């Protein structure tokens, strides 16, 4: 269990201080989100993290770059700074969907590439890696025009592996017939390995359809073995957006998730 | 407009006789479904089709092969016979999701390949092509383990192009960064070119989220040009599962869809 990290979004009822404290007690890592960090204050949260000794595996999230605006770039520079302050080297990037009114996927993808190029120097200087996360193709229009791991790698490989990495999230890529070679190709660039299970029917809007480990159809352990084989030796972040989980107390969700992790991932 | 074909599932309120009659009046093609055909009787429907002179662009659907049962194979042999009786050479195959309790996508995909190999001789002898349809990855667990056009082609290319083809459906593959080369690769194997638009938010269960042409984000005309460039000169089937469309009278839906087709596809 010493590779387990709790993505804060899994236990929505905890504020970030409560989540950090719980992870410290359980001797596990944590994945943070910008909004709950801002709620408690960046410096105050960073101090809590340092005092607790908890490893921050990633900060969610930068991205939403397809508008190509200066505002978006500035916000991402702030996100890079926040990651550095919180002591994590990995900033998860959800790159954004099609700009309003556009049907031009190629253009949106090129805008993302240009924005990453603009952000890379500041990331490198800050010791923070931009972790490009391919999202499931069902999010291609409204959240992320980067849909496969190979596509994320095509983009990441334009930059040094220490500056731009990729997120391997089982929920988003489990269906991909080319996923195993893509994970091997990601060697040295895996910024974050995230796990959640896939089950149907999907809820309206599909965002909160991620399933508890073992409640779905993904061969999660095969993915962990593949990430291991590609040289990934960091923590494994569990990130589950699920209305039923969110309705339960954080401690109960964490206990169940640790158990499921042992059964299906470890 | 002489390339337009109405997939019957777009106008749910019409029975198959009404749909055939409307397509004859509009001088367009039709894509049929097995269940409404069975409701009116196979031979009776075939006679109506012949009398009307309407072109049947495809029969939906065979498939659901991942269980690997004799029952599934027998049902597909019947579907091949029905396609031949209805005078269409293209049987759309929705290959099936993961068998209940399974997490083994590779095995399910191999079971599909074995089933196609079993069915191919009967299809060839009947003058019917098995049209493998890649479905959007959001259906990978429960409807179709074939998720990309390249994957469908990997399977189809084990067989003669006259026996096993592929369906190019904009809704399922629009997000794929490799789709343009895949459509070119499909030259000679495009059994059916289907159009529907993509919009969000998706409804619960996601099945009825297909959008009217022009109501979403897909560059539909680019897809038609790509299919044309790959040598496809058949009819273009419009297939939209959408609760709001289904609530409206068939004639109204057809009129709107013809108009949208002219604006966004033709």
XYZ file of C-alpha atoms in Angstrom:
532
model
C 0.000 0.000 0.000
C 3.021 2.277 0.134
C 2.310 3.340 -3.476
C -1.238 4.563 -2.843
C -2.133 8.208 -3.347
C -5.593 9.657 -2.824
C -6.731 12.178 -5.371
C -8.667 14.692 -3.314
C -11.588 14.691 -5.777
C -12.416 11.150 -4.664
C -13.506 12.330 -1.217
C -15.406 15.460 -1.924
C -16.668 16.021 1.604
C -13.220 16.668 3.009
C -11.684 20.082 2.721
C -8.026 20.054 1.748
C -6.762 20.226 5.349
C -8.899 17.230 6.322
C -7.714 15.312 3.276
C -4.041 16.059 3.973
C -4.468 15.018 7.606
C -6.201 11.755 6.609
C -3.469 10.929 4.120
C -0.781 11.658 6.691
C -2.465 9.311 9.160
C -2.802 6.592 6.518
C 0.773 7.182 5.321
C -0.298 7.629 1.724
C 0.179 10.335 -0.903
C -2.291 12.940 -2.068
C -3.281 14.524 -5.382
C -4.468 18.106 -4.909
C -6.891 20.368 -6.784
C -6.423 24.088 -7.185
C -9.881 25.222 -6.075
C -9.941 23.552 -2.629
C -6.334 24.664 -2.128
C -7.373 28.243 -2.909
C -10.287 27.911 -0.466
C -7.849 27.352 2.399
C -5.088 29.484 0.947
C -2.069 28.344 -1.074
C 0.604 29.157 1.499
C -1.431 27.727 4.385
C -2.021 24.505 2.463
C 1.635 24.260 1.464
C 2.597 24.628 5.132
C 0.158 21.887 6.160
C 1.556 19.606 3.485
C 5.158 20.242 4.601
C 4.336 19.733 8.265
C 2.449 16.516 7.543
C 5.208 15.007 5.450
C 2.629 13.862 2.865
C 3.824 13.442 -0.717
C 1.842 15.511 -3.225
C 1.699 13.365 -6.357
C 0.140 15.971 -8.622
C -1.792 19.193 -8.835
C -5.016 19.221 -10.857
C -5.194 21.075 -13.071
C -3.868 23.344 -15.721
C -5.027 23.344 -19.300
C -8.110 24.597 -21.123
C -5.749 26.009 -23.687
C -7.819 25.714 -26.856
C -9.150 29.255 -26.631
C -5.590 30.436 -27.168
C -6.078 33.478 -24.947
C -3.467 35.261 -22.866
C -5.785 34.803 -19.900
C -5.542 31.032 -20.257
C -1.755 31.154 -20.508
C -1.479 33.424 -17.469
C -3.711 31.122 -15.462
C -1.489 28.184 -16.392
C 1.603 30.073 -15.306
C -0.091 30.610 -11.946
C -0.906 26.892 -11.809
C 2.771 26.078 -12.419
C 3.726 28.376 -9.535
C 1.127 26.780 -7.285
C 2.439 23.297 -8.070
C 5.948 24.399 -7.164
C 4.739 25.986 -3.921
C 2.857 22.813 -2.972
C 5.975 20.745 -3.570
C 4.806 18.641 -6.506
C 6.645 18.357 -9.801
C 3.579 17.304 -11.825
C 0.853 19.663 -13.070
C -1.994 17.738 -14.700
C -3.115 19.420 -17.925
C -6.673 18.926 -19.202
C -6.128 20.615 -22.514
C -9.646 21.880 -23.310
C -12.374 21.129 -25.825
C -13.360 22.813 -29.056
C -13.696 26.584 -28.778
C -17.305 27.721 -28.858
C -18.708 27.556 -32.387
C -15.714 25.708 -33.826
C -15.751 22.405 -35.709
C -12.002 22.459 -36.342
C -10.375 19.775 -34.174
C -7.031 20.036 -35.963
C -6.826 23.753 -35.220
C -7.740 23.223 -31.564
C -5.043 20.578 -31.232
C -2.466 22.866 -32.809
C -3.476 25.669 -30.435
C -2.781 23.310 -27.531
C 0.658 22.501 -28.925
C 1.491 26.195 -29.300
C 0.341 26.920 -25.746
C 2.421 24.079 -24.324
C 5.429 25.511 -26.166
C 4.731 28.913 -24.601
C 4.408 27.445 -21.111
C 7.328 25.010 -21.249
C 10.114 27.473 -20.352
C 8.307 28.679 -17.229
C 7.528 25.096 -16.239
C 11.156 24.037 -16.708
C 12.434 27.010 -14.704
C 9.988 26.133 -11.920
C 10.879 22.444 -11.765
C 7.306 21.541 -12.727
C 6.390 19.110 -15.505
C 3.331 19.728 -17.679
C 1.499 16.393 -17.510
C -0.702 16.098 -20.597
C -3.717 13.952 -19.843
C -5.523 12.266 -22.719
C -9.208 12.209 -21.830
C -11.718 9.636 -23.004
C -13.018 10.488 -26.512
C -16.452 11.180 -25.037
C -14.882 14.394 -23.665
C -13.282 15.444 -26.973
C -15.710 18.266 -27.724
C -16.064 19.904 -24.329
C -13.042 19.062 -22.174
C -10.055 17.728 -24.015
C -9.160 17.441 -27.690
C -6.304 15.083 -26.754
C -7.996 11.670 -26.789
C -5.350 8.930 -26.850
C -2.071 8.277 -25.097
C -0.224 8.129 -28.423
C -1.613 11.539 -29.316
C -0.495 12.942 -25.952
C 2.953 11.456 -26.572
C 3.130 12.947 -30.084
C 2.700 16.302 -28.377
C 4.893 15.643 -25.322
C 7.796 14.338 -27.386
C 8.293 17.772 -28.934
C 9.753 18.728 -25.532
C 12.276 17.320 -23.042
C 10.878 14.463 -20.934
C 11.602 16.451 -17.785
C 9.385 19.342 -18.961
C 6.380 17.700 -20.603
C 4.997 14.345 -19.500
C 1.750 12.402 -19.833
C -0.895 11.085 -17.473
C -1.806 7.418 -17.747
C -5.367 7.207 -16.419
C -7.028 3.814 -16.804
C -10.512 5.311 -17.092
C -9.654 7.362 -20.144
C -7.583 4.888 -22.159
C -8.651 1.359 -21.175
C -10.569 0.785 -24.441
C -7.675 1.724 -26.753
C -6.394 -1.226 -28.821
C -2.977 0.446 -29.043
C -2.698 1.301 -25.349
C -0.052 -1.256 -24.363
C 2.502 -0.094 -26.888
C 1.651 3.510 -25.988
C 2.381 2.891 -22.292
C 5.724 1.339 -23.208
C 6.393 4.341 -25.452
C 5.660 6.644 -22.471
C 8.773 5.384 -20.639
C 10.381 8.307 -18.823
C 7.371 10.566 -19.408
C 4.746 9.113 -17.085
C 3.985 12.051 -14.811
C 1.086 10.382 -13.091
C -0.535 6.976 -13.087
C -4.194 7.279 -12.131
C -6.733 4.530 -11.632
C -10.525 4.416 -11.720
C -12.832 1.737 -13.054
C -15.285 1.871 -15.996
C -18.907 0.864 -15.608
C -22.166 1.466 -17.454
C -24.754 2.863 -17.770
C -23.104 6.257 -17.752
C -24.907 9.045 -15.922
C -26.209 12.129 -17.739
C -23.291 14.387 -18.584
C -20.972 11.366 -18.076
C -18.519 13.250 -15.842
C -19.354 11.423 -12.635
C -19.461 7.930 -14.123
C -16.042 6.840 -12.837
C -16.453 3.651 -10.819
C -14.871 2.416 -7.618
C -11.943 0.039 -8.241
C -13.335 -3.424 -8.938
C -16.871 -2.233 -9.699
C -16.169 -2.072 -13.419
C -14.580 -3.895 -16.325
C -11.017 -2.573 -16.474
C -8.161 -5.004 -15.865
C -6.541 -2.507 -13.499
C -3.698 -4.775 -12.426
C -2.634 -5.273 -16.037
C -2.345 -1.499 -16.351
C -0.234 -1.309 -13.182
C 2.055 -4.033 -14.491
C 2.329 -2.150 -17.806
C 3.198 1.121 -16.045
C 5.742 -0.722 -13.889
C 7.237 -2.356 -16.984
C 7.569 1.094 -18.583
C 9.687 2.157 -15.603
C 7.083 4.085 -13.647
C 7.938 3.785 -9.965
C 5.914 6.652 -8.518
C 2.728 6.542 -6.499
C -0.582 5.378 -7.960
C -3.282 8.011 -7.699
C -6.864 6.909 -7.212
C -9.226 9.456 -8.750
C -12.938 8.646 -8.777
C -15.673 11.151 -9.599
C -18.810 9.358 -8.512
C -21.980 10.783 -7.026
C -22.598 7.748 -4.803
C -19.064 7.881 -3.382
C -19.307 11.635 -2.924
C -22.417 11.188 -0.794
C -20.482 9.114 1.775
C -18.108 10.259 4.550
C -14.479 10.685 3.469
C -13.055 8.215 5.974
C -15.427 5.495 4.819
C -14.607 6.135 1.154
C -10.867 6.085 1.843
C -11.092 2.819 3.804
C -13.077 1.136 1.032
C -10.782 2.481 -1.661
C -7.662 1.219 0.128
C -9.245 -2.229 0.350
C -10.220 -2.215 -3.316
C -6.774 -1.020 -4.290
C -5.222 -3.984 -2.492
C -7.601 -6.378 -4.261
C -7.468 -4.964 -7.787
C -4.318 -2.909 -8.277
C -1.502 -3.670 -5.796
C -29.824 15.011 -52.646
C -29.701 11.898 -54.792
C -27.206 10.355 -52.360
C -29.421 10.662 -49.270
C -30.603 7.549 -47.433
C -32.785 7.605 -44.338
C -31.864 5.123 -41.644
C -35.230 4.027 -40.305
C -34.092 4.490 -36.676
C -34.093 8.253 -37.272
C -37.886 8.364 -37.585
C -39.056 6.036 -34.907
C -42.742 6.789 -35.259
C -42.997 5.305 -38.728
C -43.413 1.572 -39.129
C -41.298 0.081 -41.875
C -44.030 0.299 -44.521
C -44.559 3.993 -43.800
C -40.825 4.620 -43.914
C -40.417 2.788 -47.242
C -43.327 4.709 -48.705
C -41.932 8.062 -47.534
C -38.500 7.277 -48.970
C -40.054 6.220 -52.279
C -41.961 9.509 -52.443
C -38.827 11.496 -51.617
C -36.746 9.408 -54.039
C -34.153 8.588 -51.411
C -32.659 5.369 -50.033
C -33.448 3.623 -46.778
C -31.477 1.781 -44.087
C -33.580 -0.930 -42.463
C -33.613 -2.549 -39.012
C -34.423 -6.171 -38.394
C -37.010 -5.725 -35.626
C -39.410 -3.393 -37.478
C -38.979 -5.578 -40.560
C -39.945 -8.625 -38.508
C -42.955 -6.732 -37.131
C -44.401 -6.434 -40.655
C -42.925 -9.690 -41.915
C -39.708 -10.191 -43.880
C -41.299 -11.291 -47.157
C -43.996 -8.624 -47.003
C -41.393 -5.932 -46.380
C -39.167 -7.240 -49.162
C -42.144 -7.084 -51.542
C -42.910 -3.497 -50.517
C -39.294 -2.532 -51.060
C -39.219 -4.151 -54.500
C -42.496 -2.569 -55.537
C -41.398 0.868 -54.323
C -38.083 0.774 -56.123
C -36.344 2.150 -53.022
C -32.657 1.297 -52.566
C -31.914 -0.446 -49.262
C -28.487 0.836 -48.255
C -27.987 -1.498 -45.283
C -29.640 -3.777 -42.792
C -29.005 -3.113 -39.102
C -27.823 -5.249 -37.537
C -25.874 -8.383 -36.974
C -23.164 -8.778 -34.404
C -23.130 -9.226 -30.626
C -20.573 -11.928 -31.224
C -18.435 -11.650 -28.094
C -20.341 -14.328 -26.227
C -19.048 -16.805 -28.803
C -22.233 -18.862 -28.663
C -23.769 -20.967 -31.442
C -26.980 -19.023 -30.855
C -25.236 -15.763 -31.769
C -23.745 -17.288 -34.912
C -27.091 -18.749 -35.971
C -28.793 -15.410 -35.452
C -26.174 -13.745 -37.642
C -26.698 -16.326 -40.379
C -30.392 -15.415 -40.275
C -29.467 -11.723 -40.468
C -27.377 -12.443 -43.586
C -30.363 -14.212 -45.155
C -32.653 -11.323 -44.264
C -30.275 -8.817 -45.853
C -30.223 -10.878 -49.051
C -34.029 -11.129 -49.071
C -34.370 -7.373 -48.584
C -32.031 -6.757 -51.489
C -29.161 -5.090 -49.663
C -25.570 -6.241 -49.864
C -24.526 -4.649 -46.556
C -25.209 -6.104 -43.097
C -24.102 -3.710 -40.349
C -22.291 -5.572 -37.560
C -22.260 -4.143 -34.028
C -19.804 -6.624 -32.642
C -20.781 -6.731 -28.952
C -19.316 -5.630 -25.637
C -17.441 -7.542 -22.969
C -19.138 -10.776 -21.954
C -20.738 -10.552 -18.526
C -18.110 -10.694 -15.788
C -15.167 -10.424 -18.164
C -12.355 -7.858 -18.039
C -10.524 -9.379 -21.002
C -10.891 -7.032 -23.975
C -8.258 -8.859 -26.025
C -10.154 -12.134 -25.681
C -13.451 -10.496 -26.636
C -11.842 -8.965 -29.710
C -10.390 -12.315 -30.734
C -13.800 -13.962 -30.276
C -15.242 -11.413 -32.711
C -12.541 -12.219 -35.256
C -13.237 -15.935 -34.955
C -16.972 -15.372 -35.372
C -16.465 -13.223 -38.469
C -14.328 -16.013 -39.915
C -17.132 -18.502 -39.242
C -19.751 -16.252 -40.835
C -17.750 -15.115 -43.854
C -18.419 -18.135 -46.112
C -22.187 -17.870 -45.640
C -22.053 -14.111 -46.229
C -19.989 -14.572 -49.398
C -22.338 -17.256 -50.714
C -25.306 -14.958 -50.029
C -23.807 -11.894 -51.711
C -23.913 -10.018 -48.410
C -20.976 -8.124 -46.955
C -20.368 -8.088 -43.190
C -19.965 -4.388 -42.432
C -17.955 -4.033 -39.234
C -18.905 -0.843 -37.442
C -16.446 0.666 -34.993
C -18.498 2.233 -32.198
C -17.437 5.203 -30.093
C -15.159 4.080 -27.218
C -17.887 5.018 -24.734
C -19.668 1.853 -25.962
C -16.615 -0.429 -25.649
C -17.809 -2.288 -22.569
C -21.453 -2.867 -23.391
C -21.975 -2.683 -27.162
C -18.848 -2.956 -29.234
C -15.255 -3.853 -28.440
C -14.219 -2.514 -31.873
C -13.566 1.160 -31.180
C -11.618 2.693 -34.063
C -11.760 2.512 -37.839
C -8.182 1.226 -37.997
C -9.106 -1.568 -35.608
C -12.125 -2.472 -37.760
C -9.860 -2.486 -40.807
C -7.286 -4.701 -39.068
C -10.099 -7.204 -38.684
C -11.738 -6.687 -42.083
C -8.471 -7.004 -43.981
C -8.175 -10.653 -42.955
C -10.962 -11.263 -45.503
C -11.738 -10.307 -49.110
C -13.045 -6.751 -49.501
C -16.223 -8.102 -51.064
C -17.011 -10.189 -47.965
C -16.049 -8.010 -44.986
C -16.288 -4.225 -45.046
C -16.458 -1.387 -42.532
C -18.950 1.289 -41.591
C -17.732 4.872 -41.519
C -20.052 6.642 -39.068
C -19.099 10.211 -38.229
C -20.595 10.039 -34.745
C -18.378 7.160 -33.657
C -15.039 8.214 -35.129
C -15.021 12.002 -35.445
C -12.649 12.472 -32.476
C -9.953 10.060 -33.741
C -6.667 11.815 -34.605
C -5.864 9.019 -37.084
C -9.273 8.994 -38.772
C -8.296 10.608 -42.083
C -5.632 8.069 -42.907
C -7.993 5.309 -41.751
C -10.723 6.452 -44.172
C -8.205 6.467 -47.016
C -7.098 2.985 -45.915
C -10.745 1.847 -46.074
C -10.814 2.314 -49.868
C -12.856 -0.509 -51.396
C -14.209 -1.619 -48.024
C -16.628 1.161 -47.114
C -19.907 -0.715 -46.785
C -21.806 2.223 -45.408
C -21.167 5.884 -44.784
C -23.388 7.137 -41.971
C -23.725 10.643 -40.617
C -24.926 12.061 -37.328
C -23.626 15.002 -35.336
C -21.996 15.097 -31.884
C -23.248 17.384 -29.138
C -23.009 17.566 -25.373
C -24.120 17.153 -22.661
C -24.765 13.488 -23.332
C -27.979 12.035 -21.932
C -27.972 9.280 -19.290
C -27.012 6.000 -20.934
C -25.548 8.034 -23.843
C -27.289 5.955 -26.549
C -29.721 8.656 -27.653
C -27.223 11.504 -27.700
C -26.772 11.582 -31.483
C -27.517 15.070 -32.754
C -29.309 16.360 -35.843
C -26.888 17.333 -38.634
C -25.556 20.793 -37.906
C -26.556 20.804 -34.233
C -23.124 19.565 -33.144
C -19.409 19.988 -33.661
C -18.504 17.491 -36.377
C -17.166 18.820 -39.659
C -19.553 16.532 -41.566
C -18.678 17.804 -45.015
C -15.001 17.068 -44.444
C -15.975 13.472 -43.713
C -18.042 13.263 -46.885
C -15.131 14.617 -48.921
C -12.835 12.065 -47.275
C -15.213 9.198 -48.057
C -15.538 10.446 -51.630
C -11.763 10.710 -51.934
C -11.482 7.097 -50.722
C -13.686 6.056 -53.612
C -16.997 5.690 -51.807
C -19.783 6.475 -54.255
C -22.771 4.913 -52.476
C -25.591 6.620 -50.628
C -25.056 8.515 -47.380
C -27.171 7.159 -44.555
C -28.438 9.542 -41.910
C -28.840 7.718 -38.607
C -29.825 9.769 -35.565
C -30.976 8.280 -32.264
C -32.374 11.264 -30.422
C -35.280 11.448 -28.013
C -36.329 14.916 -29.150
C -36.384 13.864 -32.825
C -38.208 10.657 -31.964
C -40.978 12.655 -30.312
C -41.774 14.420 -33.598
C -43.761 13.184 -36.644
C -41.714 11.252 -39.192
C -42.499 13.558 -42.112
C -41.373 16.608 -40.167
C -38.136 14.905 -39.099
C -37.401 13.778 -42.662
C -38.012 17.256 -44.084
C -35.732 18.847 -41.507
C -33.063 16.206 -42.011
C -33.074 16.638 -45.792
C -32.613 20.372 -45.293
C -29.763 19.880 -42.823
C -28.130 17.356 -45.115
C -28.104 19.900 -47.925
C -26.567 22.517 -45.617
C -23.949 20.394 -43.860
C -23.158 17.294 -45.910
C -24.046 17.538 -49.605
